[in-house]
PDB file of C-alpha atoms in Angstrom:
ATOM      1  CA  MET A   1      -4.435  -0.139 -19.166  1.00 34.00           C
ATOM      2  CA  HIS A   2      -3.625  -2.805 -16.590  1.00 38.00           C
ATOM      3  CA  ALA A   3      -4.773  -2.871 -12.838  1.00 40.00           C
ATOM      4  CA  GLY A   4      -1.373  -2.345 -11.519  1.00 42.00           C
ATOM      5  CA  ARG A   5      -1.084   1.393 -12.790  1.00 43.00           C
ATOM      6  CA  GLY A   6      -0.333   3.421  -9.950  1.00 43.00           C
ATOM      7  CA  TYR A   7       1.090   0.655  -7.495  1.00 46.00           C
ATOM      8  CA  GLN A   8       3.953   2.304  -5.615  1.00 54.00           C
ATOM      9  CA  ARG A   9       3.892   0.665  -2.128  1.00 61.00           C
ATOM     10  CA  ASP A  10       6.761  -0.948  -0.543  1.00 71.00           C
ATOM     11  CA  ALA A  11       6.322  -3.580   2.200  1.00 69.00           C
ATOM     12  CA  GLU A  12       8.383  -1.767   4.977  1.00 79.00           C
ATOM     13  CA  GLY A  13       6.157   1.471   4.470  1.00 84.00           C
ATOM     14  CA  ARG A  14       2.971  -0.727   4.610  1.00 88.00           C
ATOM     15  CA  GLU A  15       4.131  -2.203   7.928  1.00 90.00           C
ATOM     16  CA  GLU A  16       4.805   1.380   9.235  1.00 92.00           C
ATOM     17  CA  VAL A  17       1.304   2.458   8.407  1.00 90.00           C
ATOM     18  CA  LEU A  18       0.020  -0.421  10.227  1.00 93.00           C
ATOM     19  CA  ARG A  19       1.896   0.228  13.148  1.00 94.00           C
ATOM     20  CA  TYR A  20       0.846   3.871  13.239  1.00 93.00           C
ATOM     21  CA  ALA A  21      -2.879   2.887  12.584  1.00 92.00           C
ATOM     22  CA  GLN A  22      -2.684   0.630  15.578  1.00 93.00           C
ATOM     23  CA  LEU A  23      -1.053   3.399  17.658  1.00 93.00           C
ATOM     24  CA  ILE A  24      -3.588   5.840  16.763  1.00 91.00           C
ATOM     25  CA  GLY A  25      -6.412   3.460  17.112  1.00 89.00           C
ATOM     26  CA  ASP A  26      -5.367   2.387  20.744  1.00 90.00           C
ATOM     27  CA  SER A  27      -5.400   6.209  21.659  1.00 91.00           C
ATOM     28  CA  GLY A  28      -9.013   6.249  22.276  1.00 91.00           C
ATOM     29  CA  LEU A  29      -9.505   9.611  20.260  1.00 93.00           C
ATOM     30  CA  ALA A  30     -11.978  10.195  17.277  1.00 95.00           C
ATOM     31  CA  PHE A  31      -9.986  11.269  14.324  1.00 93.00           C
ATOM     32  CA  GLU A  32     -10.302  11.882  10.581  1.00 94.00           C
ATOM     33  CA  TRP A  33      -7.860  11.381   7.663  1.00 92.00           C
ATOM     34  CA  ALA A  34      -8.616  14.788   6.409  1.00 89.00           C
ATOM     35  CA  ASN A  35      -5.598  15.617   4.067  1.00 85.00           C
ATOM     36  CA  GLY A  36      -6.700  13.224   1.432  1.00 83.00           C
ATOM     37  CA  LEU A  37      -5.904   9.753   1.599  1.00 82.00           C
ATOM     38  CA  GLU A  38      -4.345   8.438  -1.600  1.00 84.00           C
ATOM     39  CA  ILE A  39      -6.571   5.228  -1.704  1.00 86.00           C
ATOM     40  CA  GLY A  40      -4.494   3.818  -4.734  1.00 86.00           C
ATOM     41  CA  LYS A  41      -2.171   2.622  -2.002  1.00 87.00           C
ATOM     42  CA  LEU A  42      -5.045   0.643  -0.374  1.00 92.00           C
ATOM     43  CA  ALA A  43      -4.877  -2.062  -3.238  1.00 91.00           C
ATOM     44  CA  ASP A  44      -2.132  -4.651  -4.153  1.00 89.00           C
ATOM     45  CA  GLU A  45      -0.434  -4.570  -7.696  1.00 85.00           C
ATOM     46  CA  HIS A  46      -3.446  -6.276  -9.107  1.00 88.00           C
ATOM     47  CA  GLY A  47      -5.884  -3.811  -7.960  1.00 88.00           C
ATOM     48  CA  GLU A  48      -7.390  -5.966  -5.095  1.00 94.00           C
ATOM     49  CA  PRO A  49      -8.175  -3.950  -1.824  1.00 96.00           C
ATOM     50  CA  ASP A  50      -5.687  -4.615   0.983  1.00 95.00           C
ATOM     51  CA  THR A  51      -8.465  -5.219   3.611  1.00 96.00           C
ATOM     52  CA  GLU A  52      -5.902  -5.503   6.583  1.00 95.00           C
ATOM     53  CA  LEU A  53      -4.644  -2.047   5.810  1.00 95.00           C
ATOM     54  CA  ILE A  54      -8.179  -0.713   5.313  1.00 96.00           C
ATOM     55  CA  ASN A  55      -9.358  -2.348   8.294  1.00 97.00           C
ATOM     56  CA  ALA A  56      -6.387  -0.764  10.453  1.00 96.00           C
ATOM     57  CA  LEU A  57      -7.085   2.710   8.945  1.00 95.00           C
ATOM     58  CA  PHE A  58     -10.755   2.781   9.471  1.00 96.00           C
ATOM     59  CA  GLN A  59     -11.221   1.212  12.830  1.00 96.00           C
ATOM     60  CA  HIS A  60     -13.712   2.695  15.094  1.00 96.00           C
ATOM     61  CA  LYS A  61     -16.029   1.881  17.762  1.00 94.00           C
ATOM     62  CA  ILE A  62     -18.492   3.047  20.452  1.00 93.00           C
ATOM     63  CA  ASN A  63     -16.990   2.915  23.756  1.00 92.00           C
ATOM     64  CA  GLN A  64     -18.701   1.712  26.928  1.00 92.00           C
ATOM     65  CA  ASP A  65     -19.353   5.115  28.062  1.00 94.00           C
ATOM     66  CA  GLY A  66     -20.984   5.999  24.656  1.00 94.00           C
ATOM     67  CA  THR A  67     -18.363   8.062  23.182  1.00 94.00           C
ATOM     68  CA  PHE A  68     -16.800   7.345  19.793  1.00 95.00           C
ATOM     69  CA  SER A  69     -13.219   6.475  19.003  1.00 95.00           C
ATOM     70  CA  GLY A  70     -11.424   5.864  15.710  1.00 95.00           C
ATOM     71  CA  THR A  71     -11.970   7.214  12.217  1.00 96.00           C
ATOM     72  CA  TYR A  72     -15.064   8.987  11.762  1.00 96.00           C
ATOM     73  CA  ARG A  73     -14.449  10.696   8.474  1.00 96.00           C
ATOM     74  CA  CYS A  74     -12.094  10.435   5.487  1.00 95.00           C
ATOM     75  CA  TYR A  75     -11.341  12.775   2.489  1.00 95.00           C
ATOM     76  CA  VAL A  76     -10.786  10.788  -0.617  1.00 93.00           C
ATOM     77  CA  PRO A  77      -9.145  12.622  -3.507  1.00 90.00           C
ATOM     78  CA  LEU A  78     -10.375  10.765  -6.438  1.00 88.00           C
ATOM     79  CA  GLU A  79      -9.516  13.470  -8.742  1.00 80.00           C
ATOM     80  CA  ALA A  80     -11.098  12.098 -11.926  1.00 78.00           C
ATOM     81  CA  LEU A  81     -13.800   9.333 -12.363  1.00 80.00           C
ATOM     82  CA  SER A  82     -12.568   8.488 -16.077  1.00 68.00           C
ATOM     83  CA  ASP A  83     -11.279   5.144 -16.879  1.00 66.00           C
ATOM     84  CA  GLU A  84      -7.880   6.428 -17.599  1.00 59.00           C
ATOM     85  CA  GLY A  85      -7.931   9.057 -14.576  1.00 52.00           C
ATOM     86  CA  ILE A  86      -5.785  12.117 -15.140  1.00 50.00           C
ATOM     87  CA  SER A  87      -3.060  11.448 -17.835  1.00 51.00           C
ATOM     88  CA  GLY A  88       0.458  11.205 -16.455  1.00 50.00           C
ATOM     89  CA  LEU A  89      -0.327  10.869 -12.774  1.00 52.00           C
ATOM     90  CA  ARG A  90       0.865   7.503 -11.805  1.00 55.00           C
ATOM     91  CA  LYS A  91      -0.758   7.681  -8.168  1.00 56.00           C
ATOM     92  CA  LEU A  92      -4.327   7.292  -9.722  1.00 68.00           C
ATOM     93  CA  ARG A  93      -5.766   3.882 -10.169  1.00 78.00           C
ATOM     94  CA  THR A  94      -8.462   2.998 -12.761  1.00 84.00           C
ATOM     95  CA  TYR A  95     -12.012   3.829 -11.678  1.00 87.00           C
ATOM     96  CA  ASP A  96     -12.780  -0.030 -11.153  1.00 89.00           C
ATOM     97  CA  VAL A  97     -10.189  -0.298  -8.776  1.00 89.00           C
ATOM     98  CA  GLU A  98     -10.965   2.888  -7.019  1.00 91.00           C
ATOM     99  CA  LYS A  99     -14.620   1.504  -6.702  1.00 94.00           C
ATOM    100  CA  ARG A 100     -13.388  -1.765  -5.295  1.00 95.00           C
ATOM    101  CA  ILE A 101     -11.287   0.030  -2.755  1.00 95.00           C
ATOM    102  CA  LEU A 102     -14.288   2.287  -1.779  1.00 96.00           C
ATOM    103  CA  GLY A 103     -16.420  -0.815  -1.404  1.00 97.00           C
ATOM    104  CA  ALA A 104     -13.759  -2.408   1.103  1.00 97.00           C
ATOM    105  CA  ILE A 105     -13.876   1.067   2.975  1.00 97.00           C
ATOM    106  CA  ALA A 106     -17.626   0.968   3.202  1.00 98.00           C
ATOM    107  CA  ASP A 107     -17.236  -2.578   4.733  1.00 98.00           C
ATOM    108  CA  THR A 108     -15.731  -0.833   7.748  1.00 97.00           C
ATOM    109  CA  LYS A 109     -18.788   1.023   8.297  1.00 97.00           C
ATOM    110  CA  VAL A 110     -17.075   4.280   8.483  1.00 97.00           C
ATOM    111  CA  PRO A 111     -19.369   7.039   9.342  1.00 97.00           C
ATOM    112  CA  MET A 112     -18.719   9.549   6.642  1.00 97.00           C
ATOM    113  CA  LEU A 113     -16.708   9.762   3.369  1.00 97.00           C
ATOM    114  CA  ASN A 114     -15.873  12.942   1.575  1.00 96.00           C
ATOM    115  CA  LEU A 115     -14.921  12.139  -2.091  1.00 96.00           C
ATOM    116  CA  GLY A 116     -13.034  14.897  -4.136  1.00 94.00           C
ATOM    117  CA  VAL A 117     -13.470  14.970  -7.919  1.00 92.00           C
ATOM    118  CA  ILE A 118     -12.041  17.533 -10.395  1.00 88.00           C
ATOM    119  CA  VAL A 119     -14.044  18.975 -13.150  1.00 88.00           C
ATOM    120  CA  GLY A 120     -13.700  21.419 -16.013  1.00 83.00           C
ATOM    121  CA  MET A 121     -10.465  20.050 -17.562  1.00 79.00           C
ATOM    122  CA  ALA A 122      -9.427  21.534 -20.914  1.00 75.00           C
ATOM    123  CA  ASP A 123     -10.354  18.380 -22.932  1.00 76.00           C
ATOM    124  CA  GLU A 124     -13.650  17.577 -20.815  1.00 81.00           C
ATOM    125  CA  SER A 125     -16.823  17.381 -22.916  1.00 86.00           C
ATOM    126  CA  VAL A 126     -20.469  17.194 -21.957  1.00 90.00           C
ATOM    127  CA  ASP A 127     -20.471  13.532 -22.289  1.00 90.00           C
ATOM    128  CA  ARG A 128     -17.611  13.140 -19.916  1.00 87.00           C
ATOM    129  CA  LEU A 129     -19.063  15.334 -17.366  1.00 89.00           C
ATOM    130  CA  ASN A 130     -22.077  13.200 -17.504  1.00 91.00           C
ATOM    131  CA  LYS A 131     -20.113  10.072 -17.064  1.00 90.00           C
ATOM    132  CA  THR A 132     -18.460  11.693 -14.095  1.00 91.00           C
ATOM    133  CA  LYS A 133     -21.934  12.636 -12.794  1.00 93.00           C
ATOM    134  CA  GLU A 134     -23.247   8.876 -13.206  1.00 94.00           C
ATOM    135  CA  ARG A 135     -20.147   7.554 -11.619  1.00 94.00           C
ATOM    136  CA  CYS A 136     -20.685   9.996  -8.695  1.00 96.00           C
ATOM    137  CA  TYR A 137     -24.136   8.298  -8.062  1.00 97.00           C
ATOM    138  CA  GLU A 138     -22.622   4.739  -8.700  1.00 96.00           C
ATOM    139  CA  LEU A 139     -20.005   5.120  -6.079  1.00 96.00           C
ATOM    140  CA  LYS A 140     -22.452   6.364  -3.732  1.00 97.00           C
ATOM    141  CA  ASP A 141     -24.888   3.439  -4.378  1.00 97.00           C
ATOM    142  CA  THR A 142     -21.884   1.164  -3.894  1.00 96.00           C
ATOM    143  CA  ILE A 143     -20.918   2.526  -0.532  1.00 97.00           C
ATOM    144  CA  LYS A 144     -24.530   2.964   0.777  1.00 98.00           C
ATOM    145  CA  GLY A 145     -25.388  -0.609  -0.450  1.00 97.00           C
ATOM    146  CA  THR A 146     -22.660  -1.908   1.955  1.00 96.00           C
ATOM    147  CA  SER A 147     -23.092   0.630   4.755  1.00 97.00           C
ATOM    148  CA  PRO A 148     -26.232   2.573   4.537  1.00 98.00           C
ATOM    149  CA  ASP A 149     -25.485   4.712   7.595  1.00 97.00           C
ATOM    150  CA  THR A 150     -22.374   6.195   5.986  1.00 98.00           C
ATOM    151  CA  LYS A 151     -22.753   9.606   5.005  1.00 98.00           C
ATOM    152  CA  VAL A 152     -21.371  10.280   1.419  1.00 98.00           C
ATOM    153  CA  TYR A 153     -20.386  13.829   0.291  1.00 97.00           C
ATOM    154  CA  TYR A 154     -18.704  15.092  -2.749  1.00 96.00           C
ATOM    155  CA  ASN A 155     -16.416  17.939  -3.107  1.00 94.00           C
ATOM    156  CA  PHE A 156     -15.986  19.353  -6.740  1.00 92.00           C
ATOM    157  CA  PHE A 157     -12.860  21.190  -7.578  1.00 89.00           C
ATOM    158  CA  THR A 158     -12.389  23.267 -10.656  1.00 85.00           C
ATOM    159  CA  TYR A 159      -9.505  21.983 -12.827  1.00 82.00           C
ATOM    160  CA  THR A 160      -6.309  24.192 -12.503  1.00 79.00           C
ATOM    161  CA  PRO A 161      -3.068  23.238 -14.172  1.00 77.00           C
ATOM    162  CA  LEU A 162      -0.610  23.384 -11.384  1.00 76.00           C
ATOM    163  CA  PRO A 163       3.098  23.697 -11.707  1.00 78.00           C
ATOM    164  CA  GLY A 164       4.779  20.354 -11.211  1.00 77.00           C
ATOM    165  CA  THR A 165       1.686  18.621 -12.795  1.00 74.00           C
ATOM    166  CA  PRO A 166       1.990  16.959 -16.377  1.00 73.00           C
ATOM    167  CA  ASP A 167      -1.161  19.143 -17.492  1.00 74.00           C
ATOM    168  CA  ILE A 168       0.839  22.456 -16.948  1.00 77.00           C
ATOM    169  CA  LYS A 169       2.841  22.022 -20.142  1.00 76.00           C
ATOM    170  CA  ARG A 170      -0.098  20.940 -22.192  1.00 77.00           C
ATOM    171  CA  ASP A 171      -2.504  23.856 -20.808  1.00 77.00           C
ATOM    172  CA  ARG A 172      -0.081  26.673 -20.148  1.00 75.00           C
ATOM    173  CA  ALA A 173      -0.870  28.306 -23.518  1.00 75.00           C
ATOM    174  CA  GLY A 174      -4.598  28.460 -22.735  1.00 74.00           C
ATOM    175  CA  LEU A 175      -4.123  30.207 -19.281  1.00 74.00           C
ATOM    176  CA  VAL A 176      -5.351  33.889 -19.050  1.00 76.00           C
ATOM    177  CA  GLY A 177      -2.147  35.061 -17.330  1.00 76.00           C
ATOM    178  CA  ASP A 178       1.283  33.750 -16.746  1.00 75.00           C
ATOM    179  CA  ILE A 179       1.177  31.272 -13.701  1.00 71.00           C
ATOM    180  CA  ASN A 180       4.534  32.263 -12.470  1.00 73.00           C
ATOM    181  CA  THR A 181       3.568  35.963 -12.227  1.00 78.00           C
ATOM    182  CA  GLN A 182      -0.227  35.617 -11.579  1.00 71.00           C
ATOM    183  CA  PRO A 183      -0.759  32.530  -9.668  1.00 64.00           C
TER     184      PRO A 183
END
Protein backbone atom coordinates (compact mmCIF):
# COMPACT_ATOMS: atom_id res chain seq x y z
CA MET A 1 0.00 0.00 0.00
CA HIS A 2 1.55 3.31 -1.02
CA ALA A 3 1.64 6.40 1.17
CA GLY A 4 -0.69 8.35 -1.12
CA ARG A 5 -3.77 6.25 -0.23
CA GLY A 6 -6.52 8.54 0.95
CA TYR A 7 -5.02 11.69 -0.53
CA GLN A 8 -8.01 13.71 -1.79
CA ARG A 9 -7.10 17.34 -1.24
CA ASP A 10 -7.33 20.13 -3.73
CA ALA A 11 -5.29 23.34 -3.63
CA GLU A 12 -8.30 25.68 -3.58
CA GLY A 13 -9.89 23.80 -0.67
CA ARG A 14 -6.63 23.90 1.27
CA GLU A 15 -6.33 27.65 0.80
CA GLU A 16 -9.94 28.13 1.91
CA VAL A 17 -9.28 26.12 5.09
CA LEU A 18 -6.20 28.26 5.77
CA ARG A 19 -8.32 31.41 5.44
CA TYR A 20 -10.98 30.05 7.81
CA ALA A 21 -8.33 28.96 10.31
CA GLN A 22 -6.90 32.47 10.28
CA LEU A 23 -10.34 34.02 10.71
CA ILE A 24 -11.16 31.72 13.64
CA GLY A 25 -7.70 32.19 15.16
CA ASP A 26 -8.03 35.98 14.97
CA SER A 27 -11.37 35.84 16.81
CA GLY A 28 -9.72 35.50 20.22
CA LEU A 29 -12.06 32.64 21.12
CA ALA A 30 -11.09 29.29 22.61
CA PHE A 31 -12.46 26.47 20.45
CA GLU A 32 -12.25 22.79 19.64
CA TRP A 33 -12.46 20.68 16.52
CA ALA A 34 -15.13 18.44 18.05
CA ASN A 35 -16.82 16.83 15.08
CA GLY A 36 -13.88 14.69 14.02
CA LEU A 37 -11.01 16.14 12.05
CA GLU A 38 -10.08 13.92 9.10
CA ILE A 39 -6.34 14.05 9.70
CA GLY A 40 -5.51 12.24 6.46
CA LYS A 41 -6.06 15.58 4.74
CA LEU A 42 -3.26 17.06 6.86
CA ALA A 43 -0.59 15.26 4.83
CA ASP A 44 0.48 15.59 1.23
CA GLU A 45 0.25 12.89 -1.44
CA HIS A 46 3.47 11.33 -0.11
CA GLY A 47 2.19 11.12 3.45
CA GLU A 48 4.27 14.00 4.78
CA PRO A 49 2.51 16.27 7.29
CA ASP A 50 1.39 19.65 5.97
CA THR A 51 2.85 21.68 8.83
CA GLU A 52 1.51 25.00 7.53
CA LEU A 53 -2.04 23.67 7.61
CA ILE A 54 -1.53 21.89 10.95
CA ASN A 55 -0.09 25.02 12.57
CA ALA A 56 -3.00 27.09 11.27
CA LEU A 57 -5.63 24.67 12.60
CA PHE A 58 -3.97 24.15 15.99
CA GLN A 59 -2.83 27.72 16.75
CA HIS A 60 -3.41 28.81 20.33
CA LYS A 61 -1.98 31.13 22.96
CA ILE A 62 -2.32 32.49 26.45
CA ASN A 63 -3.43 36.11 26.13
CA GLN A 64 -2.04 39.03 28.14
CA ASP A 65 -5.03 38.85 30.49
CA GLY A 66 -4.31 35.16 31.18
CA THR A 67 -7.16 33.80 29.09
CA PHE A 68 -6.70 31.09 26.47
CA SER A 69 -7.55 31.53 22.80
CA GLY A 70 -7.27 29.16 19.87
CA THR A 71 -7.57 25.39 19.64
CA TYR A 72 -7.73 23.67 23.00
CA ARG A 73 -8.99 20.25 21.88
CA CYS A 74 -9.50 18.08 18.84
CA TYR A 75 -11.32 14.83 18.25
CA VAL A 76 -9.45 12.68 15.71
CA PRO A 77 -11.34 9.67 14.31
CA LEU A 78 -8.46 7.29 13.59
CA GLU A 79 -11.02 4.50 13.05
CA ALA A 80 -8.60 1.53 12.83
CA LEU A 81 -4.98 1.36 13.89
CA SER A 82 -4.09 -1.41 11.49
CA ASP A 83 -1.67 -1.13 8.61
CA GLU A 84 -4.49 -1.33 6.12
CA GLY A 85 -7.08 0.78 7.96
CA ILE A 86 -10.66 -0.22 7.22
CA SER A 87 -10.84 -1.78 3.79
CA GLY A 88 -12.49 0.32 1.16
CA LEU A 89 -12.45 3.65 3.02
CA ARG A 90 -10.23 5.85 0.90
CA LYS A 91 -10.22 8.63 3.49
CA LEU A 92 -8.08 6.59 5.87
CA ARG A 93 -4.31 6.79 5.67
CA THR A 94 -1.89 4.15 6.83
CA TYR A 95 -0.93 3.94 10.48
CA ASP A 96 2.56 5.33 9.77
CA VAL A 97 1.14 8.40 8.02
CA GLU A 98 -1.37 8.99 10.83
CA LYS A 99 1.45 8.69 13.37
CA ARG A 100 3.55 11.31 11.53
CA ILE A 101 0.55 13.65 11.33
CA LEU A 102 -0.16 13.24 15.06
CA GLY A 103 3.52 13.97 15.75
CA ALA A 104 3.21 17.23 13.80
CA ILE A 105 0.01 18.08 15.68
CA ALA A 106 1.86 17.41 18.95
CA ASP A 107 4.50 19.93 17.84
CA THR A 108 1.81 22.63 18.21
CA LYS A 109 1.46 21.74 21.92
CA VAL A 110 -2.35 21.53 21.63
CA PRO A 111 -3.70 21.00 25.15
CA MET A 112 -5.90 17.95 24.45
CA LEU A 113 -6.41 15.25 21.83
CA ASN A 114 -9.20 12.68 21.80
CA LEU A 115 -8.42 9.79 19.48
CA GLY A 116 -11.29 7.62 18.23
CA VAL A 117 -10.72 3.93 17.51
CA ILE A 118 -13.18 1.28 16.32
CA VAL A 119 -12.91 -2.19 17.86
CA GLY A 120 -14.90 -5.40 17.41
CA MET A 121 -14.87 -5.70 13.63
CA ALA A 122 -16.20 -8.99 12.28
CA ASP A 123 -12.72 -10.18 11.29
CA GLU A 124 -10.92 -8.87 14.38
CA SER A 125 -8.71 -11.37 16.16
CA VAL A 126 -7.15 -11.25 19.61
CA ASP A 127 -3.79 -10.57 17.92
CA ARG A 128 -5.24 -7.64 15.98
CA LEU A 129 -6.89 -6.26 19.11
CA ASN A 130 -3.54 -6.52 20.94
CA LYS A 131 -1.87 -4.69 18.04
CA THR A 132 -4.47 -1.91 18.38
CA LYS A 133 -3.73 -1.68 22.12
CA GLU A 134 0.02 -1.55 21.44
CA ARG A 135 -0.43 1.21 18.88
CA CYS A 136 -2.64 3.24 21.24
CA TYR A 137 0.25 3.31 23.72
CA GLU A 138 2.73 4.04 20.91
CA LEU A 139 0.70 7.04 19.68
CA LYS A 140 0.32 8.35 23.22
CA ASP A 141 4.09 8.04 23.74
CA THR A 142 4.74 9.81 20.41
CA ILE A 143 2.48 12.72 21.36
CA LYS A 144 3.69 12.95 24.97
CA GLY A 145 7.33 12.71 23.83
CA THR A 146 6.88 15.94 21.89
CA SER A 147 4.27 17.63 24.06
CA PRO A 148 4.29 16.25 27.62
CA ASP A 149 1.45 18.55 28.73
CA THR A 150 -0.95 17.45 25.98
CA LYS A 151 -3.69 15.29 27.47
CA VAL A 152 -4.36 12.24 25.29
CA TYR A 153 -7.64 10.34 25.59
CA TYR A 154 -9.06 7.45 23.59
CA ASN A 155 -12.68 6.99 22.58
CA PHE A 156 -13.40 3.35 21.71
CA PHE A 157 -16.38 2.57 19.53
CA THR A 158 -17.85 -0.85 18.84
CA TYR A 159 -17.87 -1.64 15.13
CA THR A 160 -21.22 -1.23 13.42
CA PRO A 161 -21.57 -1.85 9.66
CA LEU A 162 -23.46 1.29 8.64
CA PRO A 163 -25.44 1.76 5.44
CA GLY A 164 -23.29 3.48 2.83
CA THR A 165 -20.04 1.88 4.01
CA PRO A 166 -18.30 -0.96 2.15
CA ASP A 167 -18.58 -3.23 5.20
CA ILE A 168 -22.40 -3.40 5.17
CA LYS A 169 -22.39 -5.68 2.12
CA ARG A 170 -19.85 -8.02 3.67
CA ASP A 171 -21.39 -8.11 7.15
CA ARG A 172 -25.15 -7.77 6.46
CA ALA A 173 -25.73 -11.54 6.72
CA GLY A 174 -24.21 -11.61 10.22
CA LEU A 175 -26.53 -8.96 11.66
CA VAL A 176 -29.13 -10.04 14.24
CA GLY A 177 -31.82 -7.96 12.52
CA ASP A 178 -32.45 -6.20 9.24
CA ILE A 179 -30.69 -2.83 9.47
CA ASN A 180 -33.45 -1.21 7.37
CA THR A 181 -36.23 -2.18 9.78
CA GLN A 182 -34.25 -2.38 13.04
CA PRO A 183 -31.60 0.32 12.86
